[in-house]
CSV table of C-alpha atoms in Angstrom, one decimal:
chain,number,residue,atom,x,y,z
A,1,PRO,CA,58.1,68.1,42.0
A,2,ALA,CA,55.5,66.2,43.0
A,3,ARG,CA,52.1,65.8,40.4
A,4,TYR,CA,49.1,68.1,41.8
A,5,SER,CA,46.1,66.2,43.1
A,6,GLU,CA,42.6,68.0,42.8
A,7,ALA,CA,42.8,69.1,46.5
A,8,THR,CA,46.5,70.7,46.2
A,9,LEU,CA,45.5,72.0,43.0
A,10,VAL,CA,42.7,73.9,44.3
A,11,ARG,CA,44.7,75.2,47.4
A,12,ALA,CA,47.7,76.6,44.8
A,13,LEU,CA,44.7,78.1,43.2
A,14,GLU,CA,43.4,79.9,46.1
A,15,GLU,CA,47.0,81.2,47.4
A,16,MET,CA,47.7,82.6,43.6
A,17,GLY,CA,44.1,84.4,44.0
A,18,ILE,CA,42.7,82.6,41.1
A,19,GLY,CA,39.0,81.9,40.6
A,20,ARG,CA,36.9,81.5,43.5
A,21,PRO,CA,35.0,78.4,45.7
A,22,SER,CA,32.7,78.2,42.7
A,23,THR,CA,34.9,77.8,40.1
A,24,TYR,CA,36.8,75.3,41.7
A,25,ALA,CA,34.8,71.7,40.6
A,26,PRO,CA,34.5,73.1,37.2
A,27,THR,CA,38.0,74.3,36.2
A,28,ILE,CA,39.2,70.7,37.7
A,29,SER,CA,36.6,68.6,35.4
A,30,THR,CA,37.2,71.2,32.3
A,31,ILE,CA,40.4,70.5,32.1
A,32,GLN,CA,40.0,66.7,32.7
A,33,ALA,CA,37.1,66.8,29.9
A,34,ARG,CA,38.9,68.6,27.5
A,35,GLY,CA,42.1,66.6,27.7
A,36,TYR,CA,44.5,68.6,29.2
A,37,VAL,CA,45.2,66.2,31.8
A,38,GLU,CA,44.5,62.9,32.7
A,39,LYS,CA,43.7,61.6,36.6
A,40,THR,CA,46.4,58.7,36.9
A,41,ASP,CA,48.6,56.4,39.5
A,42,LEU,CA,52.4,57.1,38.5
A,43,GLU,CA,54.5,53.5,38.5
A,44,GLY,CA,57.5,55.7,39.7
A,45,ILE,CA,61.3,54.7,38.6
A,46,GLU,CA,63.5,52.1,39.9
A,47,ARG,CA,66.8,53.6,40.9
A,48,ALA,CA,69.5,52.5,43.1
A,49,VAL,CA,70.3,54.1,46.3
A,50,ILE,CA,73.8,54.0,48.3
A,51,SER,CA,74.4,54.1,51.5
A,52,LEU,CA,77.0,55.2,53.4
A,53,ARG,CA,77.6,54.7,57.5
A,54,VAL,CA,80.0,54.9,59.8
A,55,VAL,CA,80.5,52.2,62.3
A,56,PRO,CA,83.2,51.7,65.4
A,57,LYS,CA,86.8,53.0,64.6
A,58,GLY,CA,85.7,55.3,62.1
A,59,ALA,CA,85.0,52.8,59.1
A,60,VAL,CA,82.7,53.2,57.0
A,61,GLU,CA,80.3,50.8,55.5
A,62,ARG,CA,78.8,51.2,51.7
A,63,SER,CA,75.1,48.9,50.8
A,64,GLU,CA,72.9,49.5,47.5
A,65,GLU,CA,69.4,48.4,47.4
A,66,THR,CA,66.7,49.4,45.0
A,67,LYS,CA,64.3,51.4,45.4
A,68,ILE,CA,60.7,52.7,43.9
A,69,THR,CA,61.2,56.3,43.9
A,70,GLY,CA,57.6,58.8,42.3
A,71,ALA,CA,55.3,56.9,42.5
A,72,ASP,CA,52.4,58.1,43.4
A,73,ARG,CA,48.4,57.7,43.4
A,74,ASN,CA,45.3,60.0,41.6
A,75,LYS,CA,47.6,63.0,40.4
A,76,LEU,CA,46.3,65.1,37.4
A,77,VAL,CA,49.1,64.5,34.7
A,78,PRO,CA,49.5,66.7,31.8
A,79,THR,CA,49.1,65.2,28.5
A,80,TYR,CA,50.7,66.3,25.3
A,81,LEU,CA,47.7,68.7,24.5
A,82,ALA,CA,48.6,70.2,27.6
A,83,THR,CA,52.1,71.1,26.6
A,84,VAL,CA,51.0,71.8,23.3
A,85,THR,CA,48.6,74.3,24.3
A,86,THR,CA,50.3,75.8,27.0
A,87,ASP,CA,53.9,76.5,24.4
A,88,PHE,CA,51.7,78.5,22.1
A,89,LEU,CA,49.9,80.5,25.1
A,90,THR,CA,53.3,81.2,26.7
A,91,LYS,CA,54.8,82.2,23.2
A,92,HIS,CA,52.1,84.6,22.0
A,93,PHE,CA,49.5,85.6,24.9
A,94,MET,CA,52.2,85.8,27.7
A,95,GLN,CA,49.8,88.7,29.2
A,96,ILE,CA,47.0,86.2,29.7
A,97,VAL,CA,48.4,83.0,30.9
A,98,ASP,CA,50.2,85.2,33.8
A,99,TYR,CA,49.6,84.1,37.3
A,100,ASP,CA,48.8,87.7,38.0
A,101,PHE,CA,46.1,88.3,35.8
A,102,THR,CA,43.0,86.2,36.9
A,103,ALA,CA,43.9,87.6,40.1
A,104,LYS,CA,43.8,91.2,39.1
A,105,ALA,CA,41.0,90.3,36.6
A,106,GLU,CA,39.0,89.1,39.6
A,107,ALA,CA,39.7,92.2,41.5
A,108,GLU,CA,38.5,94.4,38.2
A,109,PHE,CA,35.2,92.6,38.0
A,110,ASP,CA,34.6,93.1,41.8
A,111,ALA,CA,35.2,96.8,41.6
A,112,VAL,CA,32.8,96.6,38.4
A,113,ALA,CA,30.1,95.1,40.8
A,114,ASP,CA,30.7,97.4,43.7
A,115,GLY,CA,29.8,100.3,40.8
A,116,LYS,CA,34.0,101.7,41.6
A,117,SER,CA,34.5,101.5,37.9
A,118,LYS,CA,33.4,101.3,34.7
A,119,TRP,CA,33.2,97.5,32.9
A,120,GLN,CA,33.6,99.4,29.1
A,121,GLU,CA,36.7,101.2,30.8
A,122,TYR,CA,37.8,97.6,32.0
A,123,LEU,CA,37.3,96.6,28.6
A,124,LYS,CA,38.7,99.1,26.5
A,125,GLU,CA,42.4,99.0,28.4
A,126,PHE,CA,42.5,95.0,28.2
A,127,TYR,CA,41.9,94.6,23.9
A,128,LYS,CA,44.8,97.0,24.2
A,129,SER,CA,47.2,94.9,24.3
A,130,PHE,CA,45.0,91.6,23.6
A,131,LYS,CA,44.0,92.7,20.2
A,132,PRO,CA,47.5,93.2,18.9
A,133,ALA,CA,48.6,89.4,20.5
A,134,VAL,CA,45.7,88.1,18.1
A,135,ASP,CA,46.8,89.9,15.0
A,136,SER,CA,49.8,88.8,15.2
A,137,SER,CA,49.7,85.2,16.0
A,138,ALA,CA,47.4,84.9,13.3
A,139,ASP,CA,49.6,83.7,10.4
A,140,ILE,CA,50.9,81.1,12.6
A,141,SER,CA,51.3,78.0,10.6
A,142,ARG,CA,50.3,74.4,10.8
A,143,GLN,CA,53.5,73.2,11.9
A,144,GLU,CA,54.2,75.4,14.4
A,145,THR,CA,50.6,74.7,16.3
A,146,SER,CA,50.3,70.9,15.5
A,147,GLN,CA,54.1,70.3,16.9
A,148,ALA,CA,54.9,68.7,13.7
A,149,ARG,CA,58.2,66.8,13.4
A,150,LYS,CA,59.9,65.2,10.2
A,151,LEU,CA,60.7,61.3,11.0
A,152,GLY,CA,61.8,60.3,7.6
A,153,THR,CA,61.0,59.6,4.3
A,154,ASP,CA,58.3,57.4,3.4
A,155,PRO,CA,60.2,54.3,0.8
A,156,LYS,CA,57.0,53.8,-1.5
A,157,SER,CA,55.8,56.7,-2.2
A,158,GLY,CA,59.0,59.7,-1.3
A,159,LYS,CA,56.6,61.5,0.7
A,160,PRO,CA,57.5,63.0,3.8
A,161,LEU,CA,56.7,60.5,6.9
A,162,ILE,CA,55.3,63.3,9.5
A,163,VAL,CA,54.1,63.0,13.4
A,164,ARG,CA,52.0,65.5,14.8
A,165,TYR,CA,48.9,66.8,16.7
A,166,GLY,CA,45.8,66.5,15.3
A,167,ARG,CA,42.5,67.4,16.2
A,168,TYR,CA,41.5,64.0,18.2
A,169,GLY,CA,45.6,64.2,19.4
A,170,PRO,CA,48.8,62.7,18.5
A,171,MET,CA,48.8,60.8,14.7
A,172,LEU,CA,51.1,60.1,11.9
A,173,GLN,CA,51.7,61.5,8.6
A,174,ILE,CA,52.7,61.0,5.1
A,175,GLY,CA,52.4,63.6,2.5
A,176,GLU,CA,51.7,67.4,2.9
A,177,VAL,CA,48.3,68.8,3.2
A,178,GLU,CA,49.3,71.1,0.9
A,179,ASP,CA,49.9,68.4,-2.2
A,180,ASP,CA,47.8,67.2,-4.8
A,181,GLU,CA,47.4,63.8,-3.3
A,182,LYS,CA,45.1,63.5,-0.1
A,183,PRO,CA,48.0,62.7,2.5
A,184,LYS,CA,48.0,59.6,4.3
A,185,PHE,CA,47.1,59.3,8.1
A,186,ALA,CA,47.4,56.6,10.8
A,187,PRO,CA,47.7,56.8,14.8
A,188,LEU,CA,50.6,56.3,16.9
A,189,PRO,CA,51.0,52.9,17.7
A,190,ALA,CA,49.9,51.4,21.3
A,191,GLY,CA,51.8,53.3,24.3
A,192,ALA,CA,53.8,55.8,21.9
A,193,LYS,CA,54.1,59.5,22.5
A,194,LEU,CA,54.4,62.0,19.9
A,195,GLU,CA,58.0,62.9,21.1
A,196,THR,CA,59.2,59.5,21.3
A,197,VAL,CA,57.5,57.3,18.2
A,198,THR,CA,60.6,55.7,15.5
A,199,TYR,CA,60.5,55.9,12.1
A,200,GLU,CA,60.1,52.2,12.1
A,201,ALA,CA,56.8,52.1,14.3
A,202,ALA,CA,55.4,54.9,12.3
A,203,LEU,CA,56.0,52.9,9.1
A,204,GLU,CA,54.3,49.9,10.8
A,205,MET,CA,51.0,51.8,11.6
A,206,PHE,CA,50.6,52.2,8.0
A,207,LYS,CA,50.2,48.7,7.1
A,208,LEU,CA,47.0,48.9,8.7
A,209,PRO,CA,44.1,48.0,8.1
A,210,ARG,CA,44.9,44.7,8.3
A,211,VAL,CA,42.9,41.8,6.7
A,212,VAL,CA,42.4,38.9,9.5
A,213,GLY,CA,40.5,36.5,6.9
A,214,THR,CA,37.0,36.1,6.3
A,215,THR,CA,33.5,35.4,8.4
A,216,LYS,CA,31.9,32.0,8.1
A,217,ASP,CA,29.9,33.9,5.0
A,218,GLY,CA,32.4,35.0,3.6
A,219,LYS,CA,32.8,38.7,5.0
A,220,GLU,CA,35.9,40.2,4.8
A,221,ILE,CA,37.5,41.1,8.4
A,222,LYS,CA,39.5,43.9,8.8
A,223,ALA,CA,41.9,44.8,11.7
A,224,ASN,CA,42.4,48.3,12.8
A,225,LEU,CA,44.0,50.9,15.3
A,226,GLY,CA,41.5,53.9,16.0
A,227,ARG,CA,40.7,56.5,18.6
A,228,PHE,CA,39.0,54.1,21.4
A,229,GLY,CA,41.9,51.5,20.6
A,230,PRO,CA,42.0,48.3,18.5
A,231,TYR,CA,39.1,47.0,16.6
A,232,ILE,CA,38.4,44.9,13.8
A,233,GLN,CA,35.8,45.9,11.2
A,234,ILE,CA,33.3,43.7,9.1
A,235,ASP,CA,31.2,45.5,6.9
A,236,LYS,CA,29.8,48.7,8.7
A,237,LEU,CA,30.1,46.9,12.2
A,238,TYR,CA,33.0,47.6,14.2
A,239,VAL,CA,34.1,45.3,16.8
A,240,SER,CA,36.5,46.3,20.1
A,241,ILE,CA,39.3,43.9,20.1
A,242,LYS,CA,41.0,45.0,23.6
A,243,PRO,CA,43.4,44.5,25.1
A,244,LEU,CA,44.7,42.7,21.3
A,245,ASP,CA,46.8,43.6,19.1
A,246,PRO,CA,45.7,44.6,15.5
A,247,PHE,CA,48.8,43.1,14.0
A,248,ASP,CA,49.0,39.9,16.1
A,249,ILE,CA,45.0,38.8,16.0
A,250,ASP,CA,44.2,35.9,14.2
A,251,GLU,CA,41.1,34.8,12.2
A,252,ALA,CA,39.6,32.2,14.6
A,253,LYS,CA,39.8,35.1,17.3
A,254,ALA,CA,38.2,37.3,15.2
A,255,ARG,CA,35.0,34.9,14.4
A,256,GLU,CA,34.6,34.8,17.8
A,257,LEU,CA,34.4,39.0,18.6
A,258,TYR,CA,32.3,39.2,15.4
A,259,GLU,CA,30.0,36.4,16.2
A,260,ALA,CA,29.4,37.7,19.8
A,261,LYS,CA,28.7,40.9,18.8
A,262,LEU,CA,26.5,39.9,16.7
A,263,ILE,CA,24.6,38.3,19.4
A,264,THR,CA,24.6,41.5,21.5
A,265,GLU,CA,23.6,43.3,18.7
A,266,ALA,CA,20.7,41.1,18.4
A,267,GLU,CA,19.2,41.6,21.6
A,268,LYS,CA,19.0,45.3,21.1
A,269,ASN,CA,16.5,44.9,18.2
A,270,ILE,CA,13.6,43.6,20.5
A,271,ALA,CA,11.2,44.3,17.5
A,272,GLU,CA,11.2,46.4,14.0
A,273,PHE,CA,7.8,47.4,11.8
A,274,LYS,CA,7.6,47.9,8.3
A,275,ASN,CA,7.8,52.0,8.3
A,276,GLY,CA,11.2,52.2,10.2
A,277,ILE,CA,9.7,51.7,13.8
A,278,LYS,CA,11.8,49.7,16.0
A,279,ILE,CA,11.7,48.6,19.5
A,280,LEU,CA,15.3,48.4,21.0
A,281,LYS,CA,17.2,47.8,24.5
A,282,GLY,CA,18.8,50.8,25.5
A,283,PRO,CA,21.1,51.2,28.3
A,284,TYR,CA,18.5,53.0,30.2
A,285,GLY,CA,15.7,50.4,29.0
A,286,PRO,CA,13.3,49.4,26.1
A,287,TYR,CA,12.5,52.2,24.1
A,288,VAL,CA,10.8,52.9,20.6
A,289,THR,CA,12.0,54.8,18.2
A,290,ASP,CA,11.6,55.7,14.2
A,291,GLY,CA,14.9,57.7,13.9
A,292,LYS,CA,13.7,61.0,14.6
A,293,LYS,CA,11.9,60.9,18.3
A,294,ASN,CA,12.7,58.0,20.7
A,295,ALA,CA,9.7,57.3,23.3
A,296,ARG,CA,10.1,55.2,26.5
A,297,ILE,CA,8.3,52.6,27.6
A,298,ALA,CA,6.6,51.7,30.6
A,299,LYS,CA,8.6,49.5,33.5
A,300,ASP,CA,5.1,47.8,33.4
A,301,ILE,CA,4.7,47.2,29.7
A,302,ASP,CA,6.4,44.1,27.8
A,303,PRO,CA,7.7,45.7,25.2
A,304,LYS,CA,7.5,42.3,23.4
A,305,THR,CA,3.7,42.6,23.6
A,306,LEU,CA,3.9,46.1,21.6
A,307,SER,CA,2.1,46.4,17.9
A,308,GLU,CA,2.7,49.0,15.3
A,309,VAL,CA,0.1,50.7,16.2
A,310,ASP,CA,1.1,50.7,20.1
A,311,CYS,CA,3.9,52.0,18.9
A,312,LYS,CA,3.4,54.6,16.8
A,313,GLN,CA,0.8,56.3,20.0
A,314,LEU,CA,4.1,56.2,22.0
A,315,LEU,CA,6.1,58.4,19.7
A,316,ASP,CA,3.0,60.9,18.9
A,317,ALA,CA,2.8,61.1,22.8
A,318,ALA,CA,6.9,61.6,23.2
A,319,PRO,CA,8.2,65.1,23.4
A,320,ALA,CA,10.3,66.4,20.4
A,321,LYS,CA,14.2,66.1,20.9
A,322,LYS,CA,15.8,69.4,21.5
A,323,ARG,CA,17.9,70.9,19.1
A,324,SER,CA,21.5,71.5,20.2
A,325,PHE,CA,22.1,75.0,19.8
A,326,ARG,CA,25.5,75.5,17.5
A,327,PRO,CA,26.5,79.1,16.5
A,328,ARG,CA,26.7,80.4,13.4
A,329,LYS,CA,30.4,80.7,12.0
A,330,ALA,CA,31.6,84.2,11.3
A,331,LYS,CA,31.7,85.1,8.1
A,332,LYS,CA,35.2,85.2,6.2
């Protein structure tokens, strides 16, 4: 079946009576922002196509050629997170993810809005089936929700080598959380998937971080693979090395990228004063900061001419940072 594009997904939602015109755009942006789908191009698969053609006198000619099938552009492709989440919900909350549920709920909301039914009665009826589903799924094991799969045993420690889904996506793990010793973690190899990664490839990832060499002033350079791709680390400075491989990058290339990063970082620092006040170059222009407050610098002012007193005045006049609201965790 063809993958959905944004337009065809909206059309499907309309046909099933799910959502309203005002909710379609937020729905599509939310599933992408939370990592359930990726908008991408499908390369397709090369297949052999056999053609049989009837020619004069009843003979049949056979020809074979290769064609690319399944190629498409700008499609919404589900991620592994979507698969794990959907499997969990359809197993334990089928009444909620049923296509008819949302459509019926929309009709109930309309009835409440029109004064034809009471919202208390609707919620009471809903919780009759929802509360037992929540209670029955409360003791589900970590292995089930994380889709953990044992690849083998680590030859050094003798502990299980596991691939599972973690907070930031698929990951590798040696040991169990319940063990006295903290488990070791590593990212998946580039291009590998949770369901296809091999034991040999997984073991290689635990050789990271790899010491590449040292900088000109003797600082150790380590290569590693993180959430945002391959990088090198020198002290507390991280430098992206995309599209290079952390297993292959040499000392000369690492030094080159490190020195380029130092130049970029130096350009950000326009001025620094003794009391922690700095003038920095940001993505939207220069600004003053003391670590707690930021103050914009007008376009007609040269930031290099500002004194410490000028910076203090700008910070005093700047509005305080808005505090982000975080709900309190419920007591267990």
